[in-house]
Amino acid sequence: MVSADIARSLQELEDPSAPHHDKAAAYKRLLDKIVSSTTSPDLTSDLGAFINSILGDNLGIVAARPLLGTAVESIKTLPDLDSRIKAGTTALSSLESRIVSFEEQDAQLREMLADAYTQREEYIEAAKVLQGIQLESSQRRVPDDHKVGTWIRICRLYLEEDDTTSAESYLNRAKNLRHKVNNPELVLGFQLSEARILDARRKFPEASQAYHSFSFSPVLDEEERTRALSSAITCAVLSPAGPSRSRALAKLYKDERAPQVPEFGILEKMFLDRLLSPEEVSRFSESLSPHQLAQTSDGSTVLAKAVIEHNLLSVSKLYDNVGVDELANLLGLDADKAESYAARMLEQGRIAGSIDEIDRVIFFEGVEARGERFSADQRRSTAARELRMWDARVQGVAEELERVASMIQLHHPVCRESCA
């Protein structure tokens, strides 16, 4: 409720018979009086009534704009967070019908409210408030840096609540103007948001590359660079096994900073194609985000799938062939599921080999270690070459046997005669 003293003063200022030449100065004095009473229980109501009054018809737009700007600054200085939000929300409601005339002040008010909501960790509310800022306007010129900064801020607020769909829509807006922005902090904010969205959408190879590039920025402090490197390693570990991930792991393993992060142990084992134990995987999973532990279409988690594929790839480099049942024991799966994983990776060209379904044996060709990815034609060509080599070896044995028989007949003619 508006205090009686303030209500009386506003009524006097709104009186049509009051002198107009001193009205703006009188409003300014009244605002100073309102904000000086920081302990008043009617403070937010008094500020709301003041803003409603200056937005009325008793003051011109030119006089009202600076007063409204001063009122917004006064709301920012309120010590109580709830009071700031309440006063700011009331002011926004009052501005709603006249926003075209007060776009600058509306933007200031929304940014102040977004700061308050962020302090209360109400990120969605903060994002919604910022969405109302008129960035494409004919009434004022908004610099490209400010547009991009606002969109990136909205994007990051949505990411705090794991709303990647909304976050990506604002990142795409910023992407259209990125080439016009030279502010290093905005560029970094864009790169980090892009990496987090790729991570959340489980595009782990691309996310790993984005985080790794981000970790080299000289603008960041050492702690933030180390955190970005950890995220790059985590995403590389979660990537599908194959040549692409092998290259990413090699790049990260050769980074001289890698031994300093907790994820180095699992990175080293994966890079060296060693089998991962359940205990190591369990320790690593404790550091993962919820979306990195989500279930995939086959019922397994992202991490479990990545580990199974890695261990299968390691087996293909350790052995020339392995029985399906033995592979299942190594992977900790049932035989059908182990064979299904192997068949899928063979089909996608991430490992080279074949499956003998009659003898239930998987043969590995061992070429994947060189980073080759096999197409269907290449796999058929490889199989044909192996068959030709087999035929050549059989022919060689037969020819050698015939040569030995001829030599025996030549040196032991008795044998030839008795045999005849």
Tab-separated table of C-alpha atoms in Angstrom:
chain	number	residue	atom	x	y	z
A	1	MET	CA	0.000	0.000	0.000
A	2	VAL	CA	1.261	3.484	-0.909
A	3	SER	CA	2.176	5.582	2.126
A	4	ALA	CA	-0.136	8.529	2.807
A	5	ASP	CA	2.669	11.106	2.514
A	6	ILE	CA	3.799	9.896	-0.923
A	7	ALA	CA	0.236	9.540	-2.171
A	8	ARG	CA	-0.497	13.152	-1.172
A	9	SER	CA	2.674	14.437	-2.868
A	10	LEU	CA	1.856	12.572	-6.104
A	11	GLN	CA	-1.684	13.914	-6.074
A	12	GLU	CA	-0.365	17.468	-5.810
A	13	LEU	CA	2.049	16.905	-8.719
A	14	GLU	CA	-0.716	15.388	-10.870
A	15	ASP	CA	-2.982	18.384	-10.251
A	16	PRO	CA	-3.467	20.140	-13.619
A	17	SER	CA	-3.216	23.512	-11.886
A	18	ALA	CA	0.301	22.764	-10.587
A	19	PRO	CA	3.075	24.765	-12.294
A	20	HIS	CA	4.662	22.748	-15.168
A	21	HIS	CA	8.068	24.435	-15.243
A	22	ASP	CA	9.155	22.918	-11.900
A	23	LYS	CA	7.277	19.617	-12.121
A	24	ALA	CA	10.226	17.471	-13.273
A	25	ALA	CA	12.443	18.805	-10.458
A	26	ALA	CA	9.644	18.164	-7.950
A	27	TYR	CA	9.344	14.558	-9.129
A	28	LYS	CA	13.107	14.144	-8.734
A	29	ARG	CA	12.986	15.427	-5.153
A	30	LEU	CA	10.094	13.098	-4.386
A	31	LEU	CA	12.018	10.096	-5.800
A	32	ASP	CA	15.015	10.953	-3.597
A	33	LYS	CA	12.678	11.026	-0.619
A	34	ILE	CA	11.179	7.609	-1.504
A	35	VAL	CA	14.526	5.812	-1.962
A	36	SER	CA	15.979	7.351	1.193
A	37	SER	CA	13.380	5.426	3.231
A	38	THR	CA	14.946	2.010	2.602
A	39	THR	CA	13.374	0.539	5.758
A	40	SER	CA	9.843	1.621	4.878
A	41	PRO	CA	7.434	-1.331	4.406
A	42	ASP	CA	5.731	0.681	1.648
A	43	LEU	CA	8.924	1.247	-0.373
A	44	THR	CA	8.044	-0.961	-3.352
A	45	SER	CA	4.472	0.349	-3.439
A	46	ASP	CA	5.727	3.946	-3.313
A	47	LEU	CA	8.129	3.300	-6.207
A	48	GLY	CA	5.355	1.665	-8.220
A	49	ALA	CA	3.036	4.603	-7.633
A	50	PHE	CA	5.811	7.046	-8.579
A	51	ILE	CA	6.480	5.249	-11.902
A	52	ASN	CA	2.752	5.096	-12.699
A	53	SER	CA	2.532	8.807	-12.083
A	54	ILE	CA	5.425	9.859	-14.348
A	55	LEU	CA	4.082	7.595	-17.107
A	56	GLY	CA	0.746	9.394	-16.957
A	57	ASP	CA	-0.329	12.376	-19.034
A	58	ASN	CA	0.842	15.022	-16.609
A	59	LEU	CA	4.473	14.801	-17.829
A	60	GLY	CA	5.829	14.824	-21.361
A	61	ILE	CA	7.874	11.923	-22.739
A	62	VAL	CA	11.051	14.018	-22.844
A	63	ALA	CA	10.778	14.849	-19.138
A	64	ALA	CA	9.586	11.384	-18.131
A	65	ARG	CA	12.470	9.410	-19.723
A	66	PRO	CA	15.296	10.656	-17.436
A	67	LEU	CA	13.042	10.353	-14.393
A	68	LEU	CA	12.176	6.781	-15.288
A	69	GLY	CA	15.867	6.000	-15.846
A	70	THR	CA	16.673	7.408	-12.390
A	71	ALA	CA	13.835	5.321	-10.889
A	72	VAL	CA	15.284	2.164	-12.463
A	73	GLU	CA	18.701	2.981	-11.015
A	74	SER	CA	17.050	3.491	-7.623
A	75	ILE	CA	15.395	0.066	-7.823
A	76	LYS	CA	18.806	-1.466	-8.542
A	77	THR	CA	20.145	-0.077	-5.241
A	78	LEU	CA	17.435	-1.675	-3.103
A	79	PRO	CA	19.201	-3.937	-0.597
A	80	ASP	CA	16.502	-6.603	-0.530
A	81	LEU	CA	16.321	-8.957	-3.550
A	82	ASP	CA	12.592	-9.567	-3.194
A	83	SER	CA	11.927	-5.823	-3.084
A	84	ARG	CA	13.939	-5.335	-6.276
A	85	ILE	CA	11.981	-8.036	-8.084
A	86	LYS	CA	8.617	-6.795	-6.832
A	87	ALA	CA	9.335	-3.161	-7.727
A	88	GLY	CA	10.819	-4.127	-11.105
A	89	THR	CA	7.854	-6.339	-12.001
A	90	THR	CA	5.410	-3.550	-11.076
A	91	ALA	CA	7.368	-1.082	-13.201
A	92	LEU	CA	7.350	-3.485	-16.181
A	93	SER	CA	3.574	-3.812	-15.942
A	94	SER	CA	3.226	-0.032	-15.950
A	95	LEU	CA	5.516	0.271	-18.988
A	96	GLU	CA	3.750	-2.392	-21.007
A	97	SER	CA	1.292	-0.048	-22.734
A	98	ARG	CA	3.916	2.650	-23.460
A	99	ILE	CA	6.975	0.558	-24.237
A	100	VAL	CA	7.489	2.151	-27.669
A	101	SER	CA	8.288	5.484	-26.028
A	102	PHE	CA	10.524	4.026	-23.302
A	103	GLU	CA	12.453	1.172	-24.935
A	104	GLU	CA	15.804	2.150	-23.409
A	105	GLN	CA	14.406	2.289	-19.880
A	106	ASP	CA	12.474	-0.951	-20.440
A	107	ALA	CA	15.725	-2.683	-21.466
A	108	GLN	CA	17.522	-1.365	-18.357
A	109	LEU	CA	14.686	-2.569	-16.156
A	110	ARG	CA	14.679	-6.042	-17.713
A	111	GLU	CA	18.441	-6.412	-17.359
A	112	MET	CA	18.173	-5.429	-13.689
A	113	LEU	CA	15.370	-7.966	-13.157
A	114	ALA	CA	17.376	-10.674	-14.944
A	115	ASP	CA	20.291	-10.019	-12.578
A	116	ALA	CA	17.963	-10.384	-9.583
A	117	TYR	CA	16.383	-13.610	-10.862
A	118	THR	CA	19.846	-15.024	-11.612
A	119	GLN	CA	20.949	-14.309	-8.046
A	120	ARG	CA	17.938	-16.344	-6.897
A	121	GLU	CA	18.885	-19.082	-9.416
A	122	GLU	CA	15.568	-18.653	-11.223
A	123	TYR	CA	17.232	-18.951	-14.626
A	124	ILE	CA	14.128	-19.522	-16.743
A	125	GLU	CA	12.470	-16.389	-15.324
A	126	ALA	CA	15.658	-14.412	-16.002
A	127	ALA	CA	15.730	-15.649	-19.601
A	128	LYS	CA	12.051	-14.796	-20.161
A	129	VAL	CA	12.568	-11.272	-18.854
A	130	LEU	CA	15.508	-10.710	-21.217
A	131	GLN	CA	13.513	-12.080	-24.158
A	132	GLY	CA	11.228	-9.048	-23.874
A	133	ILE	CA	14.019	-6.566	-24.735
A	134	GLN	CA	13.402	-4.874	-28.093
A	135	LEU	CA	16.696	-5.481	-29.920
A	136	GLU	CA	15.335	-4.920	-33.438
A	137	SER	CA	13.801	-1.476	-33.129
A	138	SER	CA	13.296	1.619	-35.232
A	139	GLN	CA	13.211	3.811	-32.110
A	140	ARG	CA	16.809	3.237	-31.053
A	141	ARG	CA	20.012	1.813	-32.493
A	142	VAL	CA	21.232	-1.315	-30.707
A	143	PRO	CA	24.917	-2.206	-31.359
A	144	ASP	CA	25.659	-5.688	-32.676
A	145	ASP	CA	27.796	-6.443	-29.613
A	146	HIS	CA	24.841	-5.725	-27.330
A	147	LYS	CA	22.500	-7.910	-29.396
A	148	VAL	CA	24.910	-10.834	-29.407
A	149	GLY	CA	25.650	-10.372	-25.701
A	150	THR	CA	21.947	-10.484	-24.834
A	151	TRP	CA	21.299	-13.581	-26.964
A	152	ILE	CA	24.304	-15.414	-25.515
A	153	ARG	CA	23.180	-14.522	-22.002
A	154	ILE	CA	19.689	-15.924	-22.696
A	155	CYS	CA	21.290	-19.028	-24.205
A	156	ARG	CA	23.440	-19.635	-21.128
A	157	LEU	CA	20.473	-19.101	-18.783
A	158	TYR	CA	18.514	-21.797	-20.614
A	159	LEU	CA	21.541	-24.085	-20.488
A	160	GLU	CA	21.562	-23.755	-16.698
A	161	GLU	CA	18.168	-25.496	-16.756
A	162	ASP	CA	19.240	-27.975	-19.491
A	163	ASP	CA	16.762	-26.491	-21.977
A	164	THR	CA	18.995	-27.008	-25.017
A	165	THR	CA	16.215	-26.422	-27.558
A	166	SER	CA	15.567	-22.850	-26.397
A	167	ALA	CA	19.278	-22.256	-25.845
A	168	GLU	CA	20.163	-23.341	-29.378
A	169	SER	CA	17.576	-21.040	-30.940
A	170	TYR	CA	19.254	-18.000	-29.330
A	171	LEU	CA	22.736	-19.282	-30.121
A	172	ASN	CA	21.710	-19.475	-33.786
A	173	ARG	CA	20.646	-15.823	-33.652
A	174	ALA	CA	24.040	-14.887	-32.249
A	175	LYS	CA	25.750	-17.019	-34.906
A	176	ASN	CA	24.364	-14.779	-37.661
A	177	LEU	CA	26.177	-11.746	-36.202
A	178	ARG	CA	29.262	-13.472	-34.826
A	179	HIS	CA	31.485	-12.239	-37.665
A	180	LYS	CA	30.678	-8.636	-36.656
A	181	VAL	CA	31.714	-9.087	-33.017
A	182	ASN	CA	35.281	-8.386	-31.866
A	183	ASN	CA	34.698	-8.516	-28.106
A	184	PRO	CA	36.852	-11.445	-26.808
A	185	GLU	CA	34.468	-12.142	-23.911
A	186	LEU	CA	31.480	-12.467	-26.261
A	187	VAL	CA	33.438	-14.761	-28.579
A	188	LEU	CA	34.372	-16.955	-25.610
A	189	GLY	CA	30.783	-16.965	-24.369
A	190	PHE	CA	29.640	-18.088	-27.803
A	191	GLN	CA	32.255	-20.870	-27.989
A	192	LEU	CA	31.408	-22.164	-24.522
A	193	SER	CA	27.652	-22.131	-25.214
A	194	GLU	CA	28.195	-23.956	-28.503
A	195	ALA	CA	30.328	-26.612	-26.771
A	196	ARG	CA	27.743	-27.107	-24.019
A	197	ILE	CA	24.906	-27.502	-26.531
A	198	LEU	CA	26.904	-30.059	-28.546
A	199	ASP	CA	27.635	-31.858	-25.277
A	200	ALA	CA	23.971	-31.824	-24.213
A	201	ARG	CA	22.879	-33.128	-27.626
A	202	ARG	CA	25.403	-35.981	-27.259
A	203	LYS	CA	27.469	-34.851	-30.215
A	204	PHE	CA	30.516	-35.762	-28.174
A	205	PRO	CA	33.241	-35.710	-30.880
A	206	GLU	CA	32.317	-32.138	-31.887
A	207	ALA	CA	31.878	-31.087	-28.242
A	208	SER	CA	35.320	-32.458	-27.341
A	209	GLN	CA	36.936	-30.458	-30.131
A	210	ALA	CA	35.067	-27.285	-29.101
A	211	TYR	CA	36.015	-27.656	-25.420
A	212	HIS	CA	39.651	-28.347	-26.320
A	213	SER	CA	39.874	-25.219	-28.488
A	214	PHE	CA	38.201	-23.243	-25.691
A	215	SER	CA	40.805	-24.492	-23.173
A	216	PHE	CA	43.606	-22.647	-25.002
A	217	SER	CA	42.048	-19.185	-24.658
A	218	PRO	CA	44.467	-16.758	-22.972
A	219	VAL	CA	41.531	-14.691	-21.697
A	220	LEU	CA	40.502	-17.467	-19.273
A	221	ASP	CA	42.225	-18.098	-15.966
A	222	GLU	CA	44.070	-21.362	-15.339
A	223	GLU	CA	41.193	-22.995	-13.456
A	224	GLU	CA	38.688	-22.389	-16.270
A	225	ARG	CA	41.132	-23.680	-18.902
A	226	THR	CA	41.693	-26.841	-16.856
A	227	ARG	CA	37.929	-27.329	-16.477
A	228	ALA	CA	37.475	-26.984	-20.238
A	229	LEU	CA	40.235	-29.556	-20.837
A	230	SER	CA	38.501	-31.972	-18.443
A	231	SER	CA	35.254	-31.532	-20.365
A	232	ALA	CA	37.098	-32.166	-23.651
A	233	ILE	CA	38.504	-35.446	-22.306
A	234	THR	CA	35.120	-36.524	-20.928
A	235	CYS	CA	33.421	-35.935	-24.283
A	236	ALA	CA	36.211	-37.773	-26.128
A	237	VAL	CA	35.791	-40.768	-23.812
A	238	LEU	CA	32.032	-40.784	-24.462
A	239	SER	CA	32.479	-40.588	-28.250
A	240	PRO	CA	31.751	-43.659	-30.399
A	241	ALA	CA	34.827	-45.876	-30.774
A	242	GLY	CA	36.600	-45.603	-34.114
A	243	PRO	CA	39.276	-43.671	-36.032
A	244	SER	CA	37.700	-40.283	-35.286
A	245	ARG	CA	37.793	-40.853	-31.536
A	246	SER	CA	41.302	-42.329	-31.759
A	247	ARG	CA	42.550	-39.086	-33.334
A	248	ALA	CA	40.805	-37.012	-30.642
A	249	LEU	CA	42.281	-39.148	-27.853
A	250	ALA	CA	45.765	-38.851	-29.381
A	251	LYS	CA	45.470	-35.069	-29.558
A	252	LEU	CA	44.356	-34.835	-25.925
A	253	TYR	CA	46.911	-37.356	-24.679
A	254	LYS	CA	49.725	-35.328	-26.246
A	255	ASP	CA	48.487	-32.152	-24.523
A	256	GLU	CA	51.112	-31.443	-21.850
A	257	ARG	CA	48.385	-30.278	-19.435
A	258	ALA	CA	46.462	-33.573	-19.576
A	259	PRO	CA	48.266	-35.335	-16.660
A	260	GLN	CA	47.003	-32.575	-14.335
A	261	VAL	CA	43.302	-33.466	-14.705
A	262	PRO	CA	41.510	-36.335	-12.909
A	263	GLU	CA	40.323	-37.857	-16.201
A	264	PHE	CA	43.873	-38.545	-17.389
A	265	GLY	CA	43.825	-42.157	-16.135
A	266	ILE	CA	40.927	-43.243	-18.329
A	267	LEU	CA	42.262	-41.128	-21.217
A	268	GLU	CA	45.608	-42.941	-21.060
A	269	LYS	CA	43.995	-46.391	-20.997
A	270	MET	CA	41.767	-45.565	-23.939
A	271	PHE	CA	44.609	-44.072	-25.938
A	272	LEU	CA	46.776	-47.132	-25.334
A	273	ASP	CA	43.870	-49.444	-26.255
A	274	ARG	CA	43.743	-51.114	-22.859
A	275	LEU	CA	40.621	-52.798	-21.551
A	276	LEU	CA	38.672	-50.791	-18.961
A	277	SER	CA	37.555	-52.471	-15.755
A	278	PRO	CA	34.090	-51.906	-14.199
A	279	GLU	CA	35.720	-50.223	-11.174
A	280	GLU	CA	37.474	-47.633	-13.377
A	281	VAL	CA	34.263	-46.952	-15.283
A	282	SER	CA	32.307	-46.557	-12.039
A	283	ARG	CA	34.808	-43.994	-10.686
A	284	PHE	CA	34.687	-42.047	-13.937
A	285	SER	CA	30.868	-42.034	-13.995
A	286	GLU	CA	30.757	-40.148	-10.679
A	287	SER	CA	31.997	-37.001	-12.425
A	288	LEU	CA	29.469	-37.107	-15.290
A	289	SER	CA	26.443	-34.873	-15.815
A	290	PRO	CA	22.920	-36.373	-15.900
A	291	HIS	CA	22.622	-36.107	-19.709
A	292	GLN	CA	25.907	-38.012	-20.050
A	293	LEU	CA	24.389	-40.875	-18.076
A	294	ALA	CA	21.121	-40.951	-20.020
A	295	GLN	CA	19.929	-44.171	-21.615
A	296	THR	CA	20.287	-44.798	-25.345
A	297	SER	CA	17.798	-46.533	-27.642
A	298	ASP	CA	19.112	-50.010	-26.749
A	299	GLY	CA	18.646	-49.467	-23.009
A	300	SER	CA	22.312	-48.898	-22.137
A	301	THR	CA	23.760	-45.595	-20.921
A	302	VAL	CA	25.941	-43.366	-23.091
A	303	LEU	CA	28.941	-44.242	-20.929
A	304	ALA	CA	28.258	-47.995	-20.958
A	305	LYS	CA	27.917	-47.975	-24.739
A	306	ALA	CA	31.156	-46.007	-25.173
A	307	VAL	CA	33.050	-48.384	-22.845
A	308	ILE	CA	31.696	-51.513	-24.578
A	309	GLU	CA	32.697	-50.177	-27.986
A	310	HIS	CA	36.142	-49.178	-26.671
A	311	ASN	CA	36.745	-52.601	-25.115
A	312	LEU	CA	35.607	-54.286	-28.328
A	313	LEU	CA	38.006	-52.099	-30.305
A	314	SER	CA	40.796	-53.009	-27.864
A	315	VAL	CA	40.011	-56.722	-28.286
A	316	SER	CA	40.241	-56.314	-32.073
A	317	LYS	CA	43.791	-54.999	-31.677
A	318	LEU	CA	44.842	-57.637	-29.154
A	319	TYR	CA	43.544	-60.716	-30.969
A	320	ASP	CA	43.340	-61.963	-34.541
A	321	ASN	CA	40.132	-63.794	-33.689
A	322	VAL	CA	37.926	-64.444	-30.686
A	323	GLY	CA	34.936	-66.634	-29.962
A	324	VAL	CA	31.605	-64.906	-29.444
A	325	ASP	CA	31.248	-66.404	-25.943
A	326	GLU	CA	34.769	-65.311	-24.973
A	327	LEU	CA	34.078	-61.819	-26.297
A	328	ALA	CA	30.885	-61.690	-24.243
A	329	ASN	CA	32.891	-62.514	-21.092
A	330	LEU	CA	35.422	-59.786	-21.881
A	331	LEU	CA	32.700	-57.188	-22.467
A	332	GLY	CA	30.472	-58.297	-19.587
A	333	LEU	CA	27.507	-58.927	-21.903
A	334	ASP	CA	25.489	-61.896	-23.036
A	335	ALA	CA	26.666	-63.570	-26.255
A	336	ASP	CA	23.872	-62.227	-28.483
A	337	LYS	CA	24.462	-58.631	-27.403
A	338	ALA	CA	28.241	-58.942	-27.805
A	339	GLU	CA	27.779	-60.303	-31.336
A	340	SER	CA	25.306	-57.480	-32.081
A	341	TYR	CA	27.831	-54.817	-31.014
A	342	ALA	CA	30.564	-56.446	-33.096
A	343	ALA	CA	28.289	-56.727	-36.154
A	344	ARG	CA	27.281	-53.068	-35.915
A	345	MET	CA	30.857	-51.829	-35.623
A	346	LEU	CA	31.918	-54.051	-38.545
A	347	GLU	CA	29.035	-52.750	-40.633
A	348	GLN	CA	29.876	-49.113	-39.839
A	349	GLY	CA	33.523	-49.675	-40.761
A	350	ARG	CA	34.841	-48.812	-37.305
A	351	ILE	CA	36.622	-52.166	-37.113
A	352	ALA	CA	37.633	-54.492	-39.959
A	353	GLY	CA	36.909	-58.190	-39.967
A	354	SER	CA	34.181	-60.787	-40.352
A	355	ILE	CA	31.933	-63.039	-38.273
A	356	ASP	CA	31.769	-66.795	-38.790
A	357	GLU	CA	28.267	-67.455	-37.492
A	358	ILE	CA	28.598	-71.236	-37.900
A	359	ASP	CA	31.681	-71.583	-35.687
A	360	ARG	CA	30.677	-68.442	-33.670
A	361	VAL	CA	34.090	-66.837	-34.159
A	362	ILE	CA	34.893	-63.193	-34.976
A	363	PHE	CA	37.973	-62.590	-37.149
A	364	PHE	CA	39.718	-59.216	-36.992
A	365	GLU	CA	41.831	-57.883	-39.824
A	366	GLY	CA	43.732	-55.469	-37.634
A	367	VAL	CA	43.778	-52.600	-40.123
A	368	GLU	CA	41.673	-50.197	-38.083
A	369	ALA	CA	44.638	-49.376	-35.892
A	370	ARG	CA	46.088	-47.426	-38.824
A	371	GLY	CA	43.027	-45.163	-38.743
A	372	GLU	CA	41.325	-46.545	-41.865
A	373	ARG	CA	37.582	-46.548	-42.149
A	374	PHE	CA	36.199	-49.246	-44.425
A	375	SER	CA	33.352	-48.767	-46.866
A	376	ALA	CA	31.307	-51.726	-48.133
A	377	ASP	CA	33.362	-51.839	-51.365
A	378	GLN	CA	36.614	-51.762	-49.413
A	379	ARG	CA	35.462	-54.605	-47.172
A	380	ARG	CA	34.487	-56.698	-50.218
A	381	SER	CA	37.852	-55.904	-51.814
A	382	THR	CA	39.651	-56.928	-48.619
A	383	ALA	CA	37.694	-60.204	-48.428
A	384	ALA	CA	38.480	-60.987	-52.100
A	385	ARG	CA	42.173	-60.267	-51.521
A	386	GLU	CA	42.210	-62.594	-48.511
A	387	LEU	CA	40.587	-65.345	-50.597
A	388	ARG	CA	43.181	-64.905	-53.355
A	389	MET	CA	45.974	-65.076	-50.786
A	390	TRP	CA	44.449	-68.252	-49.340
A	391	ASP	CA	44.211	-69.813	-52.816
A	392	ALA	CA	47.820	-68.835	-53.511
A	393	ARG	CA	48.978	-70.461	-50.277
A	394	VAL	CA	47.068	-73.711	-51.058
A	395	GLN	CA	48.526	-73.729	-54.560
A	396	GLY	CA	51.989	-73.147	-53.135
A	397	VAL	CA	51.654	-76.096	-50.736
A	398	ALA	CA	50.412	-78.344	-53.578
A	399	GLU	CA	53.303	-77.295	-55.810
A	400	GLU	CA	55.805	-77.857	-53.026
A	401	LEU	CA	54.346	-81.308	-52.352
A	402	GLU	CA	54.615	-82.185	-56.047
A	403	ARG	CA	58.246	-80.973	-56.108
A	404	VAL	CA	59.112	-83.124	-53.078
A	405	ALA	CA	57.447	-86.165	-54.670
A	406	SER	CA	59.429	-85.599	-57.887
A	407	MET	CA	62.696	-85.360	-55.956
A	408	ILE	CA	61.935	-88.616	-54.119
A	409	GLN	CA	61.223	-90.384	-57.393
A	410	LEU	CA	64.417	-88.944	-58.883
A	411	HIS	CA	66.697	-90.105	-56.055
A	412	HIS	CA	64.928	-93.373	-55.300
A	413	PRO	CA	64.025	-94.990	-58.630
A	414	VAL	CA	63.325	-98.317	-56.863
A	415	CYS	CA	60.409	-96.681	-55.229
A	416	ARG	CA	59.203	-95.560	-58.614
A	417	GLU	CA	59.490	-99.088	-60.052
A	418	SER	CA	57.901	-100.781	-57.035
A	419	CYS	CA	55.187	-98.219	-56.990
A	420	ALA	CA	54.585	-98.826	-60.660
